[in-house]
Each structure stands twice: as C-alpha cells, then as structure tokens.
Amino acid sequence: MVTPNQLAEVAAAIGEPARAAMLVALMDGRALTAGELAEVAAVTPQTASGHLAKMVAAHLIVGEKQGRHRYHRLAGADVAVLIESMMRIGGGGPALRKPLRVGPRDAALRAARTCYDHLAGQLGVRISDALVAMGAVEIEGDNGLVTRRGLELMAEVGIALPVHPRPRAPRPLCRPCLDWSERRPHIAGQLGAALCAHAFERAWVRRIGGSRALEVTPHGKTALREAFGIRTDG
C-alpha cells in the first residue's frame, strides 16, 4: 500500500515546471536524451540531469544506454495515464517551447534505412508496431518474444525461423532496438535480420545511392500492406 509520504514524493517529483515539461515531451512514447529534454524544459544540461535523477528515483522514467547515448522514457503505461489525467484536470499540459526534432535531417534516412542488418526508420517502426498489434511479437522493455502466431505469420510470408530457439543461442530470436530517429523500437535479432534480408531478396526495398537509406518499391508497398497491413505512402 502506498503511504502518504510516498505519494507526496511522487507528486513532488512531478510538481516542477521543467520536470512536468519533460514528462509531457515523453508522452508520445519516444525516448529522448538528457540534452533533448533540457531543450524541451529550457534548462541547462546540468540542471536537466538533476531533474532526471529525481524522476528516475520516483520511478516515473527509466534510462537505457544505446551506443554512445543514454535515452530516457516513461517508466510504463501507468505513468502515462497519471500524466494524462493531470493534464486533463489542469486543462491542458505544459507547452513545448518549440517542436522537438530528433534523428537525421535527411528525409530518406528518416523514412527507411538499415540499422546494421535490420530495418529501421519509420518503416522499421511501422513493421514493429504491426507485428505487436497482430500478436506476432511481444515487446516488454529490452525483451522481445516471437509468439506462435508470429512463427506462423513468418512462415506465411516465406521467412523460416527456429520453432524452438536455443536458450543460449549467440543471438536472440527477437529483441527491440531503439530507433535513432523515431525513438521507439524496431525489431532486431534473428527476426529483424530475416525480415531485412527477405525485403531485399523480394525487392520490397532498394538502397538509395549506395547509402543506408532505403526506398520502398511499388511491389514492396503492396507486399508490406498484404503481409503486415501497413502503408508506406506517408
């Protein structure tokens, strides 16, 4: 049972304009760096770090390191519900000083690209969202699971995956990878690599000028819509 003191600590962690602005910025499901959240809250990076530490201690946000950067996101759906309720009671929410743009400026890289050997950008995240919505994949934190429905779906698409993956396999069957531009997960692991390889083999995508940026072909648009129910026109 939550004590009055614990409730007051959570309220105090939220009840500061800069921290409230940071929490609102994280409401869209993206994960942001301390520098980006400092910009949102109009505070220095040092001040932002102090605010973030307080919110981590209050279990409002969690941090995750990927590559050279550390990202922050809401600790869970219950936190989002809490913030949304407070925004409704308050008649709105703290306005961001300006729209926060993350990731590459290049529109082609933002739309679709490779991330090592799997699909990333808007395309990769849309596929991930579709697989979760279809019950083919389950994602929780840093863990990913391919369900029986997922194995069946991949077989229908023409992608062979191990029915009983080895627990100590050198690479997980499925894991979420935080997308650089979307700041939401796309699919990595064996499943992500298989999806990417299949997309190239079936000419769903092609490289743009030898870069990491990808273009979805007309055939790919149809195939992606039929396989996963996603549209790639915008």
JSON list of C-alpha atoms in Angstrom, two decimals:
[
{"chain": "A", "resi": 1, "resn": "MET", "atom": "CA", "xyz": [0.00, 0.00, 0.00]},
{"chain": "A", "resi": 2, "resn": "VAL", "atom": "CA", "xyz": [1.30, 3.44, -0.90]},
{"chain": "A", "resi": 3, "resn": "THR", "atom": "CA", "xyz": [1.92, 5.64, 2.11]},
{"chain": "A", "resi": 4, "resn": "PRO", "atom": "CA", "xyz": [1.12, 9.37, 2.20]},
{"chain": "A", "resi": 5, "resn": "ASN", "atom": "CA", "xyz": [4.86, 10.11, 2.20]},
{"chain": "A", "resi": 6, "resn": "GLN", "atom": "CA", "xyz": [5.43, 8.01, -0.93]},
{"chain": "A", "resi": 7, "resn": "LEU", "atom": "CA", "xyz": [2.50, 9.70, -2.66]},
{"chain": "A", "resi": 8, "resn": "ALA", "atom": "CA", "xyz": [3.91, 13.10, -1.73]},
{"chain": "A", "resi": 9, "resn": "GLU", "atom": "CA", "xyz": [7.33, 12.13, -3.12]},
{"chain": "A", "resi": 10, "resn": "VAL", "atom": "CA", "xyz": [5.83, 11.21, -6.50]},
{"chain": "A", "resi": 11, "resn": "ALA", "atom": "CA", "xyz": [3.81, 14.42, -6.57]},
{"chain": "A", "resi": 12, "resn": "ALA", "atom": "CA", "xyz": [6.91, 16.45, -5.70]},
{"chain": "A", "resi": 13, "resn": "ALA", "atom": "CA", "xyz": [8.87, 14.75, -8.49]},
{"chain": "A", "resi": 14, "resn": "ILE", "atom": "CA", "xyz": [6.21, 15.85, -10.98]},
{"chain": "A", "resi": 15, "resn": "GLY", "atom": "CA", "xyz": [5.40, 19.22, -9.45]},
{"chain": "A", "resi": 16, "resn": "GLU", "atom": "CA", "xyz": [8.14, 21.35, -11.00]},
{"chain": "A", "resi": 17, "resn": "PRO", "atom": "CA", "xyz": [7.64, 23.09, -14.38]},
{"chain": "A", "resi": 18, "resn": "ALA", "atom": "CA", "xyz": [10.82, 21.76, -16.01]},
{"chain": "A", "resi": 19, "resn": "ARG", "atom": "CA", "xyz": [10.14, 18.17, -14.93]},
{"chain": "A", "resi": 20, "resn": "ALA", "atom": "CA", "xyz": [6.49, 18.47, -15.99]},
{"chain": "A", "resi": 21, "resn": "ALA", "atom": "CA", "xyz": [7.60, 19.65, -19.43]},
{"chain": "A", "resi": 22, "resn": "MET", "atom": "CA", "xyz": [9.99, 16.71, -19.74]},
{"chain": "A", "resi": 23, "resn": "LEU", "atom": "CA", "xyz": [7.26, 14.22, -18.82]},
{"chain": "A", "resi": 24, "resn": "VAL", "atom": "CA", "xyz": [4.87, 15.73, -21.36]},
{"chain": "A", "resi": 25, "resn": "ALA", "atom": "CA", "xyz": [7.57, 15.51, -24.04]},
{"chain": "A", "resi": 26, "resn": "LEU", "atom": "CA", "xyz": [7.89, 11.77, -23.32]},
{"chain": "A", "resi": 27, "resn": "MET", "atom": "CA", "xyz": [4.14, 11.18, -23.60]},
{"chain": "A", "resi": 28, "resn": "ASP", "atom": "CA", "xyz": [4.36, 10.31, -27.30]},
{"chain": "A", "resi": 29, "resn": "GLY", "atom": "CA", "xyz": [6.28, 7.14, -26.49]},
{"chain": "A", "resi": 30, "resn": "ARG", "atom": "CA", "xyz": [9.67, 8.31, -27.74]},
{"chain": "A", "resi": 31, "resn": "ALA", "atom": "CA", "xyz": [12.88, 8.05, -25.74]},
{"chain": "A", "resi": 32, "resn": "LEU", "atom": "CA", "xyz": [14.91, 11.27, -25.55]},
{"chain": "A", "resi": 33, "resn": "THR", "atom": "CA", "xyz": [18.40, 12.20, -24.43]},
{"chain": "A", "resi": 34, "resn": "ALA", "atom": "CA", "xyz": [19.15, 14.46, -21.48]},
{"chain": "A", "resi": 35, "resn": "GLY", "atom": "CA", "xyz": [20.20, 17.18, -23.92]},
{"chain": "A", "resi": 36, "resn": "GLU", "atom": "CA", "xyz": [16.93, 16.98, -25.82]},
{"chain": "A", "resi": 37, "resn": "LEU", "atom": "CA", "xyz": [14.91, 17.06, -22.61]},
{"chain": "A", "resi": 38, "resn": "ALA", "atom": "CA", "xyz": [16.97, 20.04, -21.40]},
{"chain": "A", "resi": 39, "resn": "GLU", "atom": "CA", "xyz": [15.97, 21.86, -24.61]},
{"chain": "A", "resi": 40, "resn": "VAL", "atom": "CA", "xyz": [12.31, 20.99, -24.05]},
{"chain": "A", "resi": 41, "resn": "ALA", "atom": "CA", "xyz": [12.39, 22.26, -20.47]},
{"chain": "A", "resi": 42, "resn": "ALA", "atom": "CA", "xyz": [14.56, 25.31, -21.27]},
{"chain": "A", "resi": 43, "resn": "VAL", "atom": "CA", "xyz": [17.17, 24.40, -18.65]},
{"chain": "A", "resi": 44, "resn": "THR", "atom": "CA", "xyz": [20.88, 23.67, -18.79]},
{"chain": "A", "resi": 45, "resn": "PRO", "atom": "CA", "xyz": [22.09, 20.08, -19.33]},
{"chain": "A", "resi": 46, "resn": "GLN", "atom": "CA", "xyz": [23.42, 20.01, -15.77]},
{"chain": "A", "resi": 47, "resn": "THR", "atom": "CA", "xyz": [20.05, 21.09, -14.36]},
{"chain": "A", "resi": 48, "resn": "ALA", "atom": "CA", "xyz": [18.28, 18.56, -16.58]},
{"chain": "A", "resi": 49, "resn": "SER", "atom": "CA", "xyz": [20.46, 15.76, -15.20]},
{"chain": "A", "resi": 50, "resn": "GLY", "atom": "CA", "xyz": [19.37, 16.64, -11.68]},
{"chain": "A", "resi": 51, "resn": "HIS", "atom": "CA", "xyz": [15.71, 16.63, -12.67]},
{"chain": "A", "resi": 52, "resn": "LEU", "atom": "CA", "xyz": [16.08, 13.30, -14.45]},
{"chain": "A", "resi": 53, "resn": "ALA", "atom": "CA", "xyz": [17.72, 11.72, -11.41]},
{"chain": "A", "resi": 54, "resn": "LYS", "atom": "CA", "xyz": [14.75, 12.76, -9.26]},
{"chain": "A", "resi": 55, "resn": "MET", "atom": "CA", "xyz": [12.26, 11.31, -11.72]},
{"chain": "A", "resi": 56, "resn": "VAL", "atom": "CA", "xyz": [14.20, 8.04, -12.01]},
{"chain": "A", "resi": 57, "resn": "ALA", "atom": "CA", "xyz": [14.22, 7.77, -8.20]},
{"chain": "A", "resi": 58, "resn": "ALA", "atom": "CA", "xyz": [10.44, 8.32, -8.20]},
{"chain": "A", "resi": 59, "resn": "HIS", "atom": "CA", "xyz": [10.01, 5.55, -10.82]},
{"chain": "A", "resi": 60, "resn": "LEU", "atom": "CA", "xyz": [8.48, 7.98, -13.30]},
{"chain": "A", "resi": 61, "resn": "ILE", "atom": "CA", "xyz": [11.09, 7.43, -16.01]},
{"chain": "A", "resi": 62, "resn": "VAL", "atom": "CA", "xyz": [13.77, 4.90, -16.85]},
{"chain": "A", "resi": 63, "resn": "GLY", "atom": "CA", "xyz": [17.05, 5.31, -18.69]},
{"chain": "A", "resi": 64, "resn": "GLU", "atom": "CA", "xyz": [18.59, 3.00, -21.25]},
{"chain": "A", "resi": 65, "resn": "LYS", "atom": "CA", "xyz": [22.00, 3.21, -22.86]},
{"chain": "A", "resi": 66, "resn": "GLN", "atom": "CA", "xyz": [22.38, 2.51, -26.56]},
{"chain": "A", "resi": 67, "resn": "GLY", "atom": "CA", "xyz": [25.63, 3.19, -28.35]},
{"chain": "A", "resi": 68, "resn": "ARG", "atom": "CA", "xyz": [27.15, 6.47, -27.20]},
{"chain": "A", "resi": 69, "resn": "HIS", "atom": "CA", "xyz": [23.91, 7.87, -25.86]},
{"chain": "A", "resi": 70, "resn": "ARG", "atom": "CA", "xyz": [21.64, 7.36, -22.89]},
{"chain": "A", "resi": 71, "resn": "TYR", "atom": "CA", "xyz": [17.93, 7.73, -23.55]},
{"chain": "A", "resi": 72, "resn": "HIS", "atom": "CA", "xyz": [15.06, 8.33, -21.17]},
{"chain": "A", "resi": 73, "resn": "ARG", "atom": "CA", "xyz": [11.45, 7.20, -21.49]},
{"chain": "A", "resi": 74, "resn": "LEU", "atom": "CA", "xyz": [8.38, 6.92, -19.28]},
{"chain": "A", "resi": 75, "resn": "ALA", "atom": "CA", "xyz": [8.61, 4.00, -16.86]},
{"chain": "A", "resi": 76, "resn": "GLY", "atom": "CA", "xyz": [5.35, 2.50, -18.05]},
{"chain": "A", "resi": 77, "resn": "ALA", "atom": "CA", "xyz": [1.78, 2.96, -19.20]},
{"chain": "A", "resi": 78, "resn": "ASP", "atom": "CA", "xyz": [0.64, 3.72, -15.66]},
{"chain": "A", "resi": 79, "resn": "VAL", "atom": "CA", "xyz": [2.86, 6.80, -15.62]},
{"chain": "A", "resi": 80, "resn": "ALA", "atom": "CA", "xyz": [1.40, 7.95, -18.93]},
{"chain": "A", "resi": 81, "resn": "VAL", "atom": "CA", "xyz": [-2.11, 7.53, -17.52]},
{"chain": "A", "resi": 82, "resn": "LEU", "atom": "CA", "xyz": [-1.14, 9.59, -14.48]},
{"chain": "A", "resi": 83, "resn": "ILE", "atom": "CA", "xyz": [0.33, 12.43, -16.55]},
{"chain": "A", "resi": 84, "resn": "GLU", "atom": "CA", "xyz": [-2.61, 12.41, -18.95]},
{"chain": "A", "resi": 85, "resn": "SER", "atom": "CA", "xyz": [-5.06, 12.61, -16.02]},
{"chain": "A", "resi": 86, "resn": "MET", "atom": "CA", "xyz": [-3.16, 15.55, -14.56]},
{"chain": "A", "resi": 87, "resn": "MET", "atom": "CA", "xyz": [-3.15, 17.30, -17.94]},
{"chain": "A", "resi": 88, "resn": "ARG", "atom": "CA", "xyz": [-6.90, 16.81, -18.21]},
{"chain": "A", "resi": 89, "resn": "ILE", "atom": "CA", "xyz": [-7.50, 18.19, -14.72]},
{"chain": "A", "resi": 90, "resn": "GLY", "atom": "CA", "xyz": [-5.19, 21.10, -15.43]},
{"chain": "A", "resi": 91, "resn": "GLY", "atom": "CA", "xyz": [-6.94, 21.89, -18.69]},
{"chain": "A", "resi": 92, "resn": "GLY", "atom": "CA", "xyz": [-4.00, 21.00, -20.91]},
{"chain": "A", "resi": 93, "resn": "GLY", "atom": "CA", "xyz": [-0.28, 20.50, -20.48]},
{"chain": "A", "resi": 94, "resn": "PRO", "atom": "CA", "xyz": [2.96, 22.45, -20.43]},
{"chain": "A", "resi": 95, "resn": "ALA", "atom": "CA", "xyz": [3.58, 23.67, -23.95]},
{"chain": "A", "resi": 96, "resn": "LEU", "atom": "CA", "xyz": [6.91, 22.77, -25.54]},
{"chain": "A", "resi": 97, "resn": "ARG", "atom": "CA", "xyz": [8.94, 25.86, -26.45]},
{"chain": "A", "resi": 98, "resn": "LYS", "atom": "CA", "xyz": [9.25, 24.51, -30.00]},
{"chain": "A", "resi": 99, "resn": "PRO", "atom": "CA", "xyz": [8.64, 21.18, -31.76]},
{"chain": "A", "resi": 100, "resn": "LEU", "atom": "CA", "xyz": [11.44, 18.79, -30.90]},
{"chain": "A", "resi": 101, "resn": "ARG", "atom": "CA", "xyz": [13.02, 17.16, -33.95]},
{"chain": "A", "resi": 102, "resn": "VAL", "atom": "CA", "xyz": [15.21, 14.14, -33.36]},
{"chain": "A", "resi": 103, "resn": "GLY", "atom": "CA", "xyz": [17.38, 11.94, -35.53]},
{"chain": "A", "resi": 104, "resn": "PRO", "atom": "CA", "xyz": [18.71, 12.63, -39.03]},
{"chain": "A", "resi": 105, "resn": "ARG", "atom": "CA", "xyz": [17.58, 15.63, -41.07]},
{"chain": "A", "resi": 106, "resn": "ASP", "atom": "CA", "xyz": [17.68, 13.59, -44.27]},
{"chain": "A", "resi": 107, "resn": "ALA", "atom": "CA", "xyz": [14.06, 12.66, -45.06]},
{"chain": "A", "resi": 108, "resn": "ALA", "atom": "CA", "xyz": [15.11, 9.45, -46.82]},
{"chain": "A", "resi": 109, "resn": "LEU", "atom": "CA", "xyz": [17.06, 8.23, -43.77]},
{"chain": "A", "resi": 110, "resn": "ARG", "atom": "CA", "xyz": [14.13, 9.05, -41.53]},
{"chain": "A", "resi": 111, "resn": "ALA", "atom": "CA", "xyz": [11.70, 7.18, -43.76]},
{"chain": "A", "resi": 112, "resn": "ALA", "atom": "CA", "xyz": [13.62, 3.90, -44.13]},
{"chain": "A", "resi": 113, "resn": "ARG", "atom": "CA", "xyz": [17.19, 2.73, -43.63]},
{"chain": "A", "resi": 114, "resn": "THR", "atom": "CA", "xyz": [19.23, -0.22, -42.45]},
{"chain": "A", "resi": 115, "resn": "CYS", "atom": "CA", "xyz": [20.45, -0.45, -38.87]},
{"chain": "A", "resi": 116, "resn": "TYR", "atom": "CA", "xyz": [23.28, -3.00, -39.11]},
{"chain": "A", "resi": 117, "resn": "ASP", "atom": "CA", "xyz": [21.32, -5.90, -40.65]},
{"chain": "A", "resi": 118, "resn": "HIS", "atom": "CA", "xyz": [17.73, -4.94, -39.86]},
{"chain": "A", "resi": 119, "resn": "LEU", "atom": "CA", "xyz": [15.18, -2.34, -40.98]},
{"chain": "A", "resi": 120, "resn": "ALA", "atom": "CA", "xyz": [14.94, 1.00, -39.20]},
{"chain": "A", "resi": 121, "resn": "GLY", "atom": "CA", "xyz": [13.34, 4.42, -39.52]},
{"chain": "A", "resi": 122, "resn": "GLN", "atom": "CA", "xyz": [9.61, 4.88, -39.97]},
{"chain": "A", "resi": 123, "resn": "LEU", "atom": "CA", "xyz": [9.45, 1.65, -41.97]},
{"chain": "A", "resi": 124, "resn": "GLY", "atom": "CA", "xyz": [11.11, -0.43, -39.27]},
{"chain": "A", "resi": 125, "resn": "VAL", "atom": "CA", "xyz": [8.94, 1.03, -36.50]},
{"chain": "A", "resi": 126, "resn": "ARG", "atom": "CA", "xyz": [5.75, 0.54, -38.51]},
{"chain": "A", "resi": 127, "resn": "ILE", "atom": "CA", "xyz": [6.62, -3.11, -39.05]},
{"chain": "A", "resi": 128, "resn": "SER", "atom": "CA", "xyz": [7.34, -3.48, -35.33]},
{"chain": "A", "resi": 129, "resn": "ASP", "atom": "CA", "xyz": [4.03, -1.82, -34.39]},
{"chain": "A", "resi": 130, "resn": "ALA", "atom": "CA", "xyz": [2.17, -4.03, -36.85]},
{"chain": "A", "resi": 131, "resn": "LEU", "atom": "CA", "xyz": [3.72, -7.24, -35.51]},
{"chain": "A", "resi": 132, "resn": "VAL", "atom": "CA", "xyz": [2.81, -6.26, -31.95]},
{"chain": "A", "resi": 133, "resn": "ALA", "atom": "CA", "xyz": [-0.75, -5.34, -32.95]},
{"chain": "A", "resi": 134, "resn": "MET", "atom": "CA", "xyz": [-1.13, -8.68, -34.75]},
{"chain": "A", "resi": 135, "resn": "GLY", "atom": "CA", "xyz": [0.04, -10.60, -31.70]},
{"chain": "A", "resi": 136, "resn": "ALA", "atom": "CA", "xyz": [3.06, -11.89, -33.61]},
{"chain": "A", "resi": 137, "resn": "VAL", "atom": "CA", "xyz": [5.60, -10.24, -31.33]},
{"chain": "A", "resi": 138, "resn": "GLU", "atom": "CA", "xyz": [5.55, -9.16, -27.70]},
{"chain": "A", "resi": 139, "resn": "ILE", "atom": "CA", "xyz": [7.87, -6.40, -26.52]},
{"chain": "A", "resi": 140, "resn": "GLU", "atom": "CA", "xyz": [8.48, -5.50, -22.91]},
{"chain": "A", "resi": 141, "resn": "GLY", "atom": "CA", "xyz": [11.37, -3.23, -22.01]},
{"chain": "A", "resi": 142, "resn": "ASP", "atom": "CA", "xyz": [14.54, -4.65, -23.57]},
{"chain": "A", "resi": 143, "resn": "ASN", "atom": "CA", "xyz": [12.98, -8.06, -24.25]},
{"chain": "A", "resi": 144, "resn": "GLY", "atom": "CA", "xyz": [11.21, -9.38, -27.33]},
{"chain": "A", "resi": 145, "resn": "LEU", "atom": "CA", "xyz": [9.26, -12.59, -27.89]},
{"chain": "A", "resi": 146, "resn": "VAL", "atom": "CA", "xyz": [8.05, -14.18, -31.11]},
{"chain": "A", "resi": 147, "resn": "THR", "atom": "CA", "xyz": [4.71, -15.86, -30.41]},
{"chain": "A", "resi": 148, "resn": "ARG", "atom": "CA", "xyz": [3.31, -18.96, -32.07]},
{"chain": "A", "resi": 149, "resn": "ARG", "atom": "CA", "xyz": [1.22, -16.62, -34.22]},
{"chain": "A", "resi": 150, "resn": "GLY", "atom": "CA", "xyz": [4.44, -14.85, -35.16]},
{"chain": "A", "resi": 151, "resn": "LEU", "atom": "CA", "xyz": [6.08, -18.06, -36.31]},
{"chain": "A", "resi": 152, "resn": "GLU", "atom": "CA", "xyz": [3.01, -18.90, -38.36]},
{"chain": "A", "resi": 153, "resn": "LEU", "atom": "CA", "xyz": [2.93, -15.41, -39.88]},
{"chain": "A", "resi": 154, "resn": "MET", "atom": "CA", "xyz": [6.60, -15.53, -40.84]},
{"chain": "A", "resi": 155, "resn": "ALA", "atom": "CA", "xyz": [6.06, -18.94, -42.46]},
{"chain": "A", "resi": 156, "resn": "GLU", "atom": "CA", "xyz": [3.15, -17.48, -44.46]},
{"chain": "A", "resi": 157, "resn": "VAL", "atom": "CA", "xyz": [5.37, -14.62, -45.60]},
{"chain": "A", "resi": 158, "resn": "GLY", "atom": "CA", "xyz": [8.15, -17.05, -46.52]},
{"chain": "A", "resi": 159, "resn": "ILE", "atom": "CA", "xyz": [10.58, -16.45, -43.64]},
{"chain": "A", "resi": 160, "resn": "ALA", "atom": "CA", "xyz": [11.83, -19.54, -41.79]},
{"chain": "A", "resi": 161, "resn": "LEU", "atom": "CA", "xyz": [12.54, -19.08, -38.08]},
{"chain": "A", "resi": 162, "resn": "PRO", "atom": "CA", "xyz": [13.53, -21.73, -35.48]},
{"chain": "A", "resi": 163, "resn": "VAL", "atom": "CA", "xyz": [10.41, -23.13, -33.82]},
{"chain": "A", "resi": 164, "resn": "HIS", "atom": "CA", "xyz": [12.33, -23.89, -30.62]},
{"chain": "A", "resi": 165, "resn": "PRO", "atom": "CA", "xyz": [15.14, -21.32, -30.39]},
{"chain": "A", "resi": 166, "resn": "ARG", "atom": "CA", "xyz": [18.08, -22.40, -28.29]},
{"chain": "A", "resi": 167, "resn": "PRO", "atom": "CA", "xyz": [18.16, -20.60, -24.92]},
{"chain": "A", "resi": 168, "resn": "ARG", "atom": "CA", "xyz": [21.90, -19.93, -25.28]},
{"chain": "A", "resi": 169, "resn": "ALA", "atom": "CA", "xyz": [21.89, -19.03, -28.94]},
{"chain": "A", "resi": 170, "resn": "PRO", "atom": "CA", "xyz": [24.57, -16.47, -29.87]},
{"chain": "A", "resi": 171, "resn": "ARG", "atom": "CA", "xyz": [21.86, -14.06, -30.97]},
{"chain": "A", "resi": 172, "resn": "PRO", "atom": "CA", "xyz": [18.33, -13.61, -29.59]},
{"chain": "A", "resi": 173, "resn": "LEU", "atom": "CA", "xyz": [15.45, -14.53, -31.84]},
{"chain": "A", "resi": 174, "resn": "CYS", "atom": "CA", "xyz": [13.81, -11.15, -31.32]},
{"chain": "A", "resi": 175, "resn": "ARG", "atom": "CA", "xyz": [14.86, -8.04, -29.48]},
{"chain": "A", "resi": 176, "resn": "PRO", "atom": "CA", "xyz": [13.70, -4.42, -29.62]},
{"chain": "A", "resi": 177, "resn": "CYS", "atom": "CA", "xyz": [16.24, -1.89, -30.87]},
{"chain": "A", "resi": 178, "resn": "LEU", "atom": "CA", "xyz": [15.58, 1.77, -30.03]},
{"chain": "A", "resi": 179, "resn": "ASP", "atom": "CA", "xyz": [15.23, 3.62, -33.32]},
{"chain": "A", "resi": 180, "resn": "TRP", "atom": "CA", "xyz": [17.58, 6.59, -33.73]},
{"chain": "A", "resi": 181, "resn": "SER", "atom": "CA", "xyz": [15.05, 8.86, -35.45]},
{"chain": "A", "resi": 182, "resn": "GLU", "atom": "CA", "xyz": [11.69, 7.55, -34.23]},
{"chain": "A", "resi": 183, "resn": "ARG", "atom": "CA", "xyz": [12.91, 6.88, -30.66]},
{"chain": "A", "resi": 184, "resn": "ARG", "atom": "CA", "xyz": [10.62, 3.90, -30.49]},
{"chain": "A", "resi": 185, "resn": "PRO", "atom": "CA", "xyz": [11.59, 0.26, -31.01]},
{"chain": "A", "resi": 186, "resn": "HIS", "atom": "CA", "xyz": [12.09, -1.52, -34.28]},
{"chain": "A", "resi": 187, "resn": "ILE", "atom": "CA", "xyz": [12.80, -5.25, -34.49]},
{"chain": "A", "resi": 188, "resn": "ALA", "atom": "CA", "xyz": [16.36, -6.61, -34.28]},
{"chain": "A", "resi": 189, "resn": "GLY", "atom": "CA", "xyz": [17.77, -10.05, -33.55]},
{"chain": "A", "resi": 190, "resn": "GLN", "atom": "CA", "xyz": [17.33, -13.03, -35.87]},
{"chain": "A", "resi": 191, "resn": "LEU", "atom": "CA", "xyz": [13.80, -11.94, -36.76]},
{"chain": "A", "resi": 192, "resn": "GLY", "atom": "CA", "xyz": [14.92, -8.42, -37.68]},
{"chain": "A", "resi": 193, "resn": "ALA", "atom": "CA", "xyz": [17.77, -9.73, -39.83]},
{"chain": "A", "resi": 194, "resn": "ALA", "atom": "CA", "xyz": [15.47, -12.24, -41.55]},
{"chain": "A", "resi": 195, "resn": "LEU", "atom": "CA", "xyz": [12.87, -9.56, -42.30]},
{"chain": "A", "resi": 196, "resn": "CYS", "atom": "CA", "xyz": [15.53, -7.25, -43.75]},
{"chain": "A", "resi": 197, "resn": "ALA", "atom": "CA", "xyz": [17.10, -9.99, -45.89]},
{"chain": "A", "resi": 198, "resn": "HIS", "atom": "CA", "xyz": [13.66, -11.04, -47.14]},
{"chain": "A", "resi": 199, "resn": "ALA", "atom": "CA", "xyz": [12.79, -7.43, -48.04]},
{"chain": "A", "resi": 200, "resn": "PHE", "atom": "CA", "xyz": [15.93, -7.18, -50.17]},
{"chain": "A", "resi": 201, "resn": "GLU", "atom": "CA", "xyz": [15.55, -10.62, -51.74]},
{"chain": "A", "resi": 202, "resn": "ARG", "atom": "CA", "xyz": [11.93, -9.97, -52.73]},
{"chain": "A", "resi": 203, "resn": "ALA", "atom": "CA", "xyz": [12.72, -6.42, -53.92]},
{"chain": "A", "resi": 204, "resn": "TRP", "atom": "CA", "xyz": [10.45, -4.81, -51.33]},
{"chain": "A", "resi": 205, "resn": "VAL", "atom": "CA", "xyz": [13.18, -2.23, -50.74]},
{"chain": "A", "resi": 206, "resn": "ARG", "atom": "CA", "xyz": [16.27, -0.98, -52.56]},
{"chain": "A", "resi": 207, "resn": "ARG", "atom": "CA", "xyz": [19.19, 1.17, -51.48]},
{"chain": "A", "resi": 208, "resn": "ILE", "atom": "CA", "xyz": [19.34, 4.84, -52.42]},
{"chain": "A", "resi": 209, "resn": "GLY", "atom": "CA", "xyz": [22.70, 5.73, -53.93]},
{"chain": "A", "resi": 210, "resn": "GLY", "atom": "CA", "xyz": [24.63, 3.08, -52.03]},
{"chain": "A", "resi": 211, "resn": "SER", "atom": "CA", "xyz": [23.77, 4.65, -48.66]},
{"chain": "A", "resi": 212, "resn": "ARG", "atom": "CA", "xyz": [21.92, 3.22, -45.68]},
{"chain": "A", "resi": 213, "resn": "ALA", "atom": "CA", "xyz": [18.76, 4.97, -46.86]},
{"chain": "A", "resi": 214, "resn": "LEU", "atom": "CA", "xyz": [16.15, 2.72, -48.45]},
{"chain": "A", "resi": 215, "resn": "GLU", "atom": "CA", "xyz": [13.30, 3.22, -50.87]},
{"chain": "A", "resi": 216, "resn": "VAL", "atom": "CA", "xyz": [10.21, 1.03, -50.70]},
{"chain": "A", "resi": 217, "resn": "THR", "atom": "CA", "xyz": [9.45, -0.20, -54.21]},
{"chain": "A", "resi": 218, "resn": "PRO", "atom": "CA", "xyz": [5.92, -0.21, -55.69]},
{"chain": "A", "resi": 219, "resn": "HIS", "atom": "CA", "xyz": [5.94, -4.00, -55.31]},
{"chain": "A", "resi": 220, "resn": "GLY", "atom": "CA", "xyz": [7.14, -3.59, -51.73]},
{"chain": "A", "resi": 221, "resn": "LYS", "atom": "CA", "xyz": [4.30, -1.23, -50.85]},
{"chain": "A", "resi": 222, "resn": "THR", "atom": "CA", "xyz": [1.80, -3.84, -51.96]},
{"chain": "A", "resi": 223, "resn": "ALA", "atom": "CA", "xyz": [3.64, -6.70, -50.26]},
{"chain": "A", "resi": 224, "resn": "LEU", "atom": "CA", "xyz": [4.01, -4.85, -46.95]},
{"chain": "A", "resi": 225, "resn": "ARG", "atom": "CA", "xyz": [0.34, -3.94, -46.96]},
{"chain": "A", "resi": 226, "resn": "GLU", "atom": "CA", "xyz": [-0.68, -7.54, -47.67]},
{"chain": "A", "resi": 227, "resn": "ALA", "atom": "CA", "xyz": [1.75, -9.12, -45.19]},
{"chain": "A", "resi": 228, "resn": "PHE", "atom": "CA", "xyz": [1.53, -6.72, -42.25]},
{"chain": "A", "resi": 229, "resn": "GLY", "atom": "CA", "xyz": [-1.28, -4.31, -43.07]},
{"chain": "A", "resi": 230, "resn": "ILE", "atom": "CA", "xyz": [0.97, -1.25, -43.16]},
{"chain": "A", "resi": 231, "resn": "ARG", "atom": "CA", "xyz": [1.03, 1.65, -45.59]},
{"chain": "A", "resi": 232, "resn": "THR", "atom": "CA", "xyz": [4.29, 3.32, -46.57]},
{"chain": "A", "resi": 233, "resn": "ASP", "atom": "CA", "xyz": [2.95, 6.31, -48.51]},
{"chain": "A", "resi": 234, "resn": "GLY", "atom": "CA", "xyz": [3.26, 8.78, -45.67]}
]
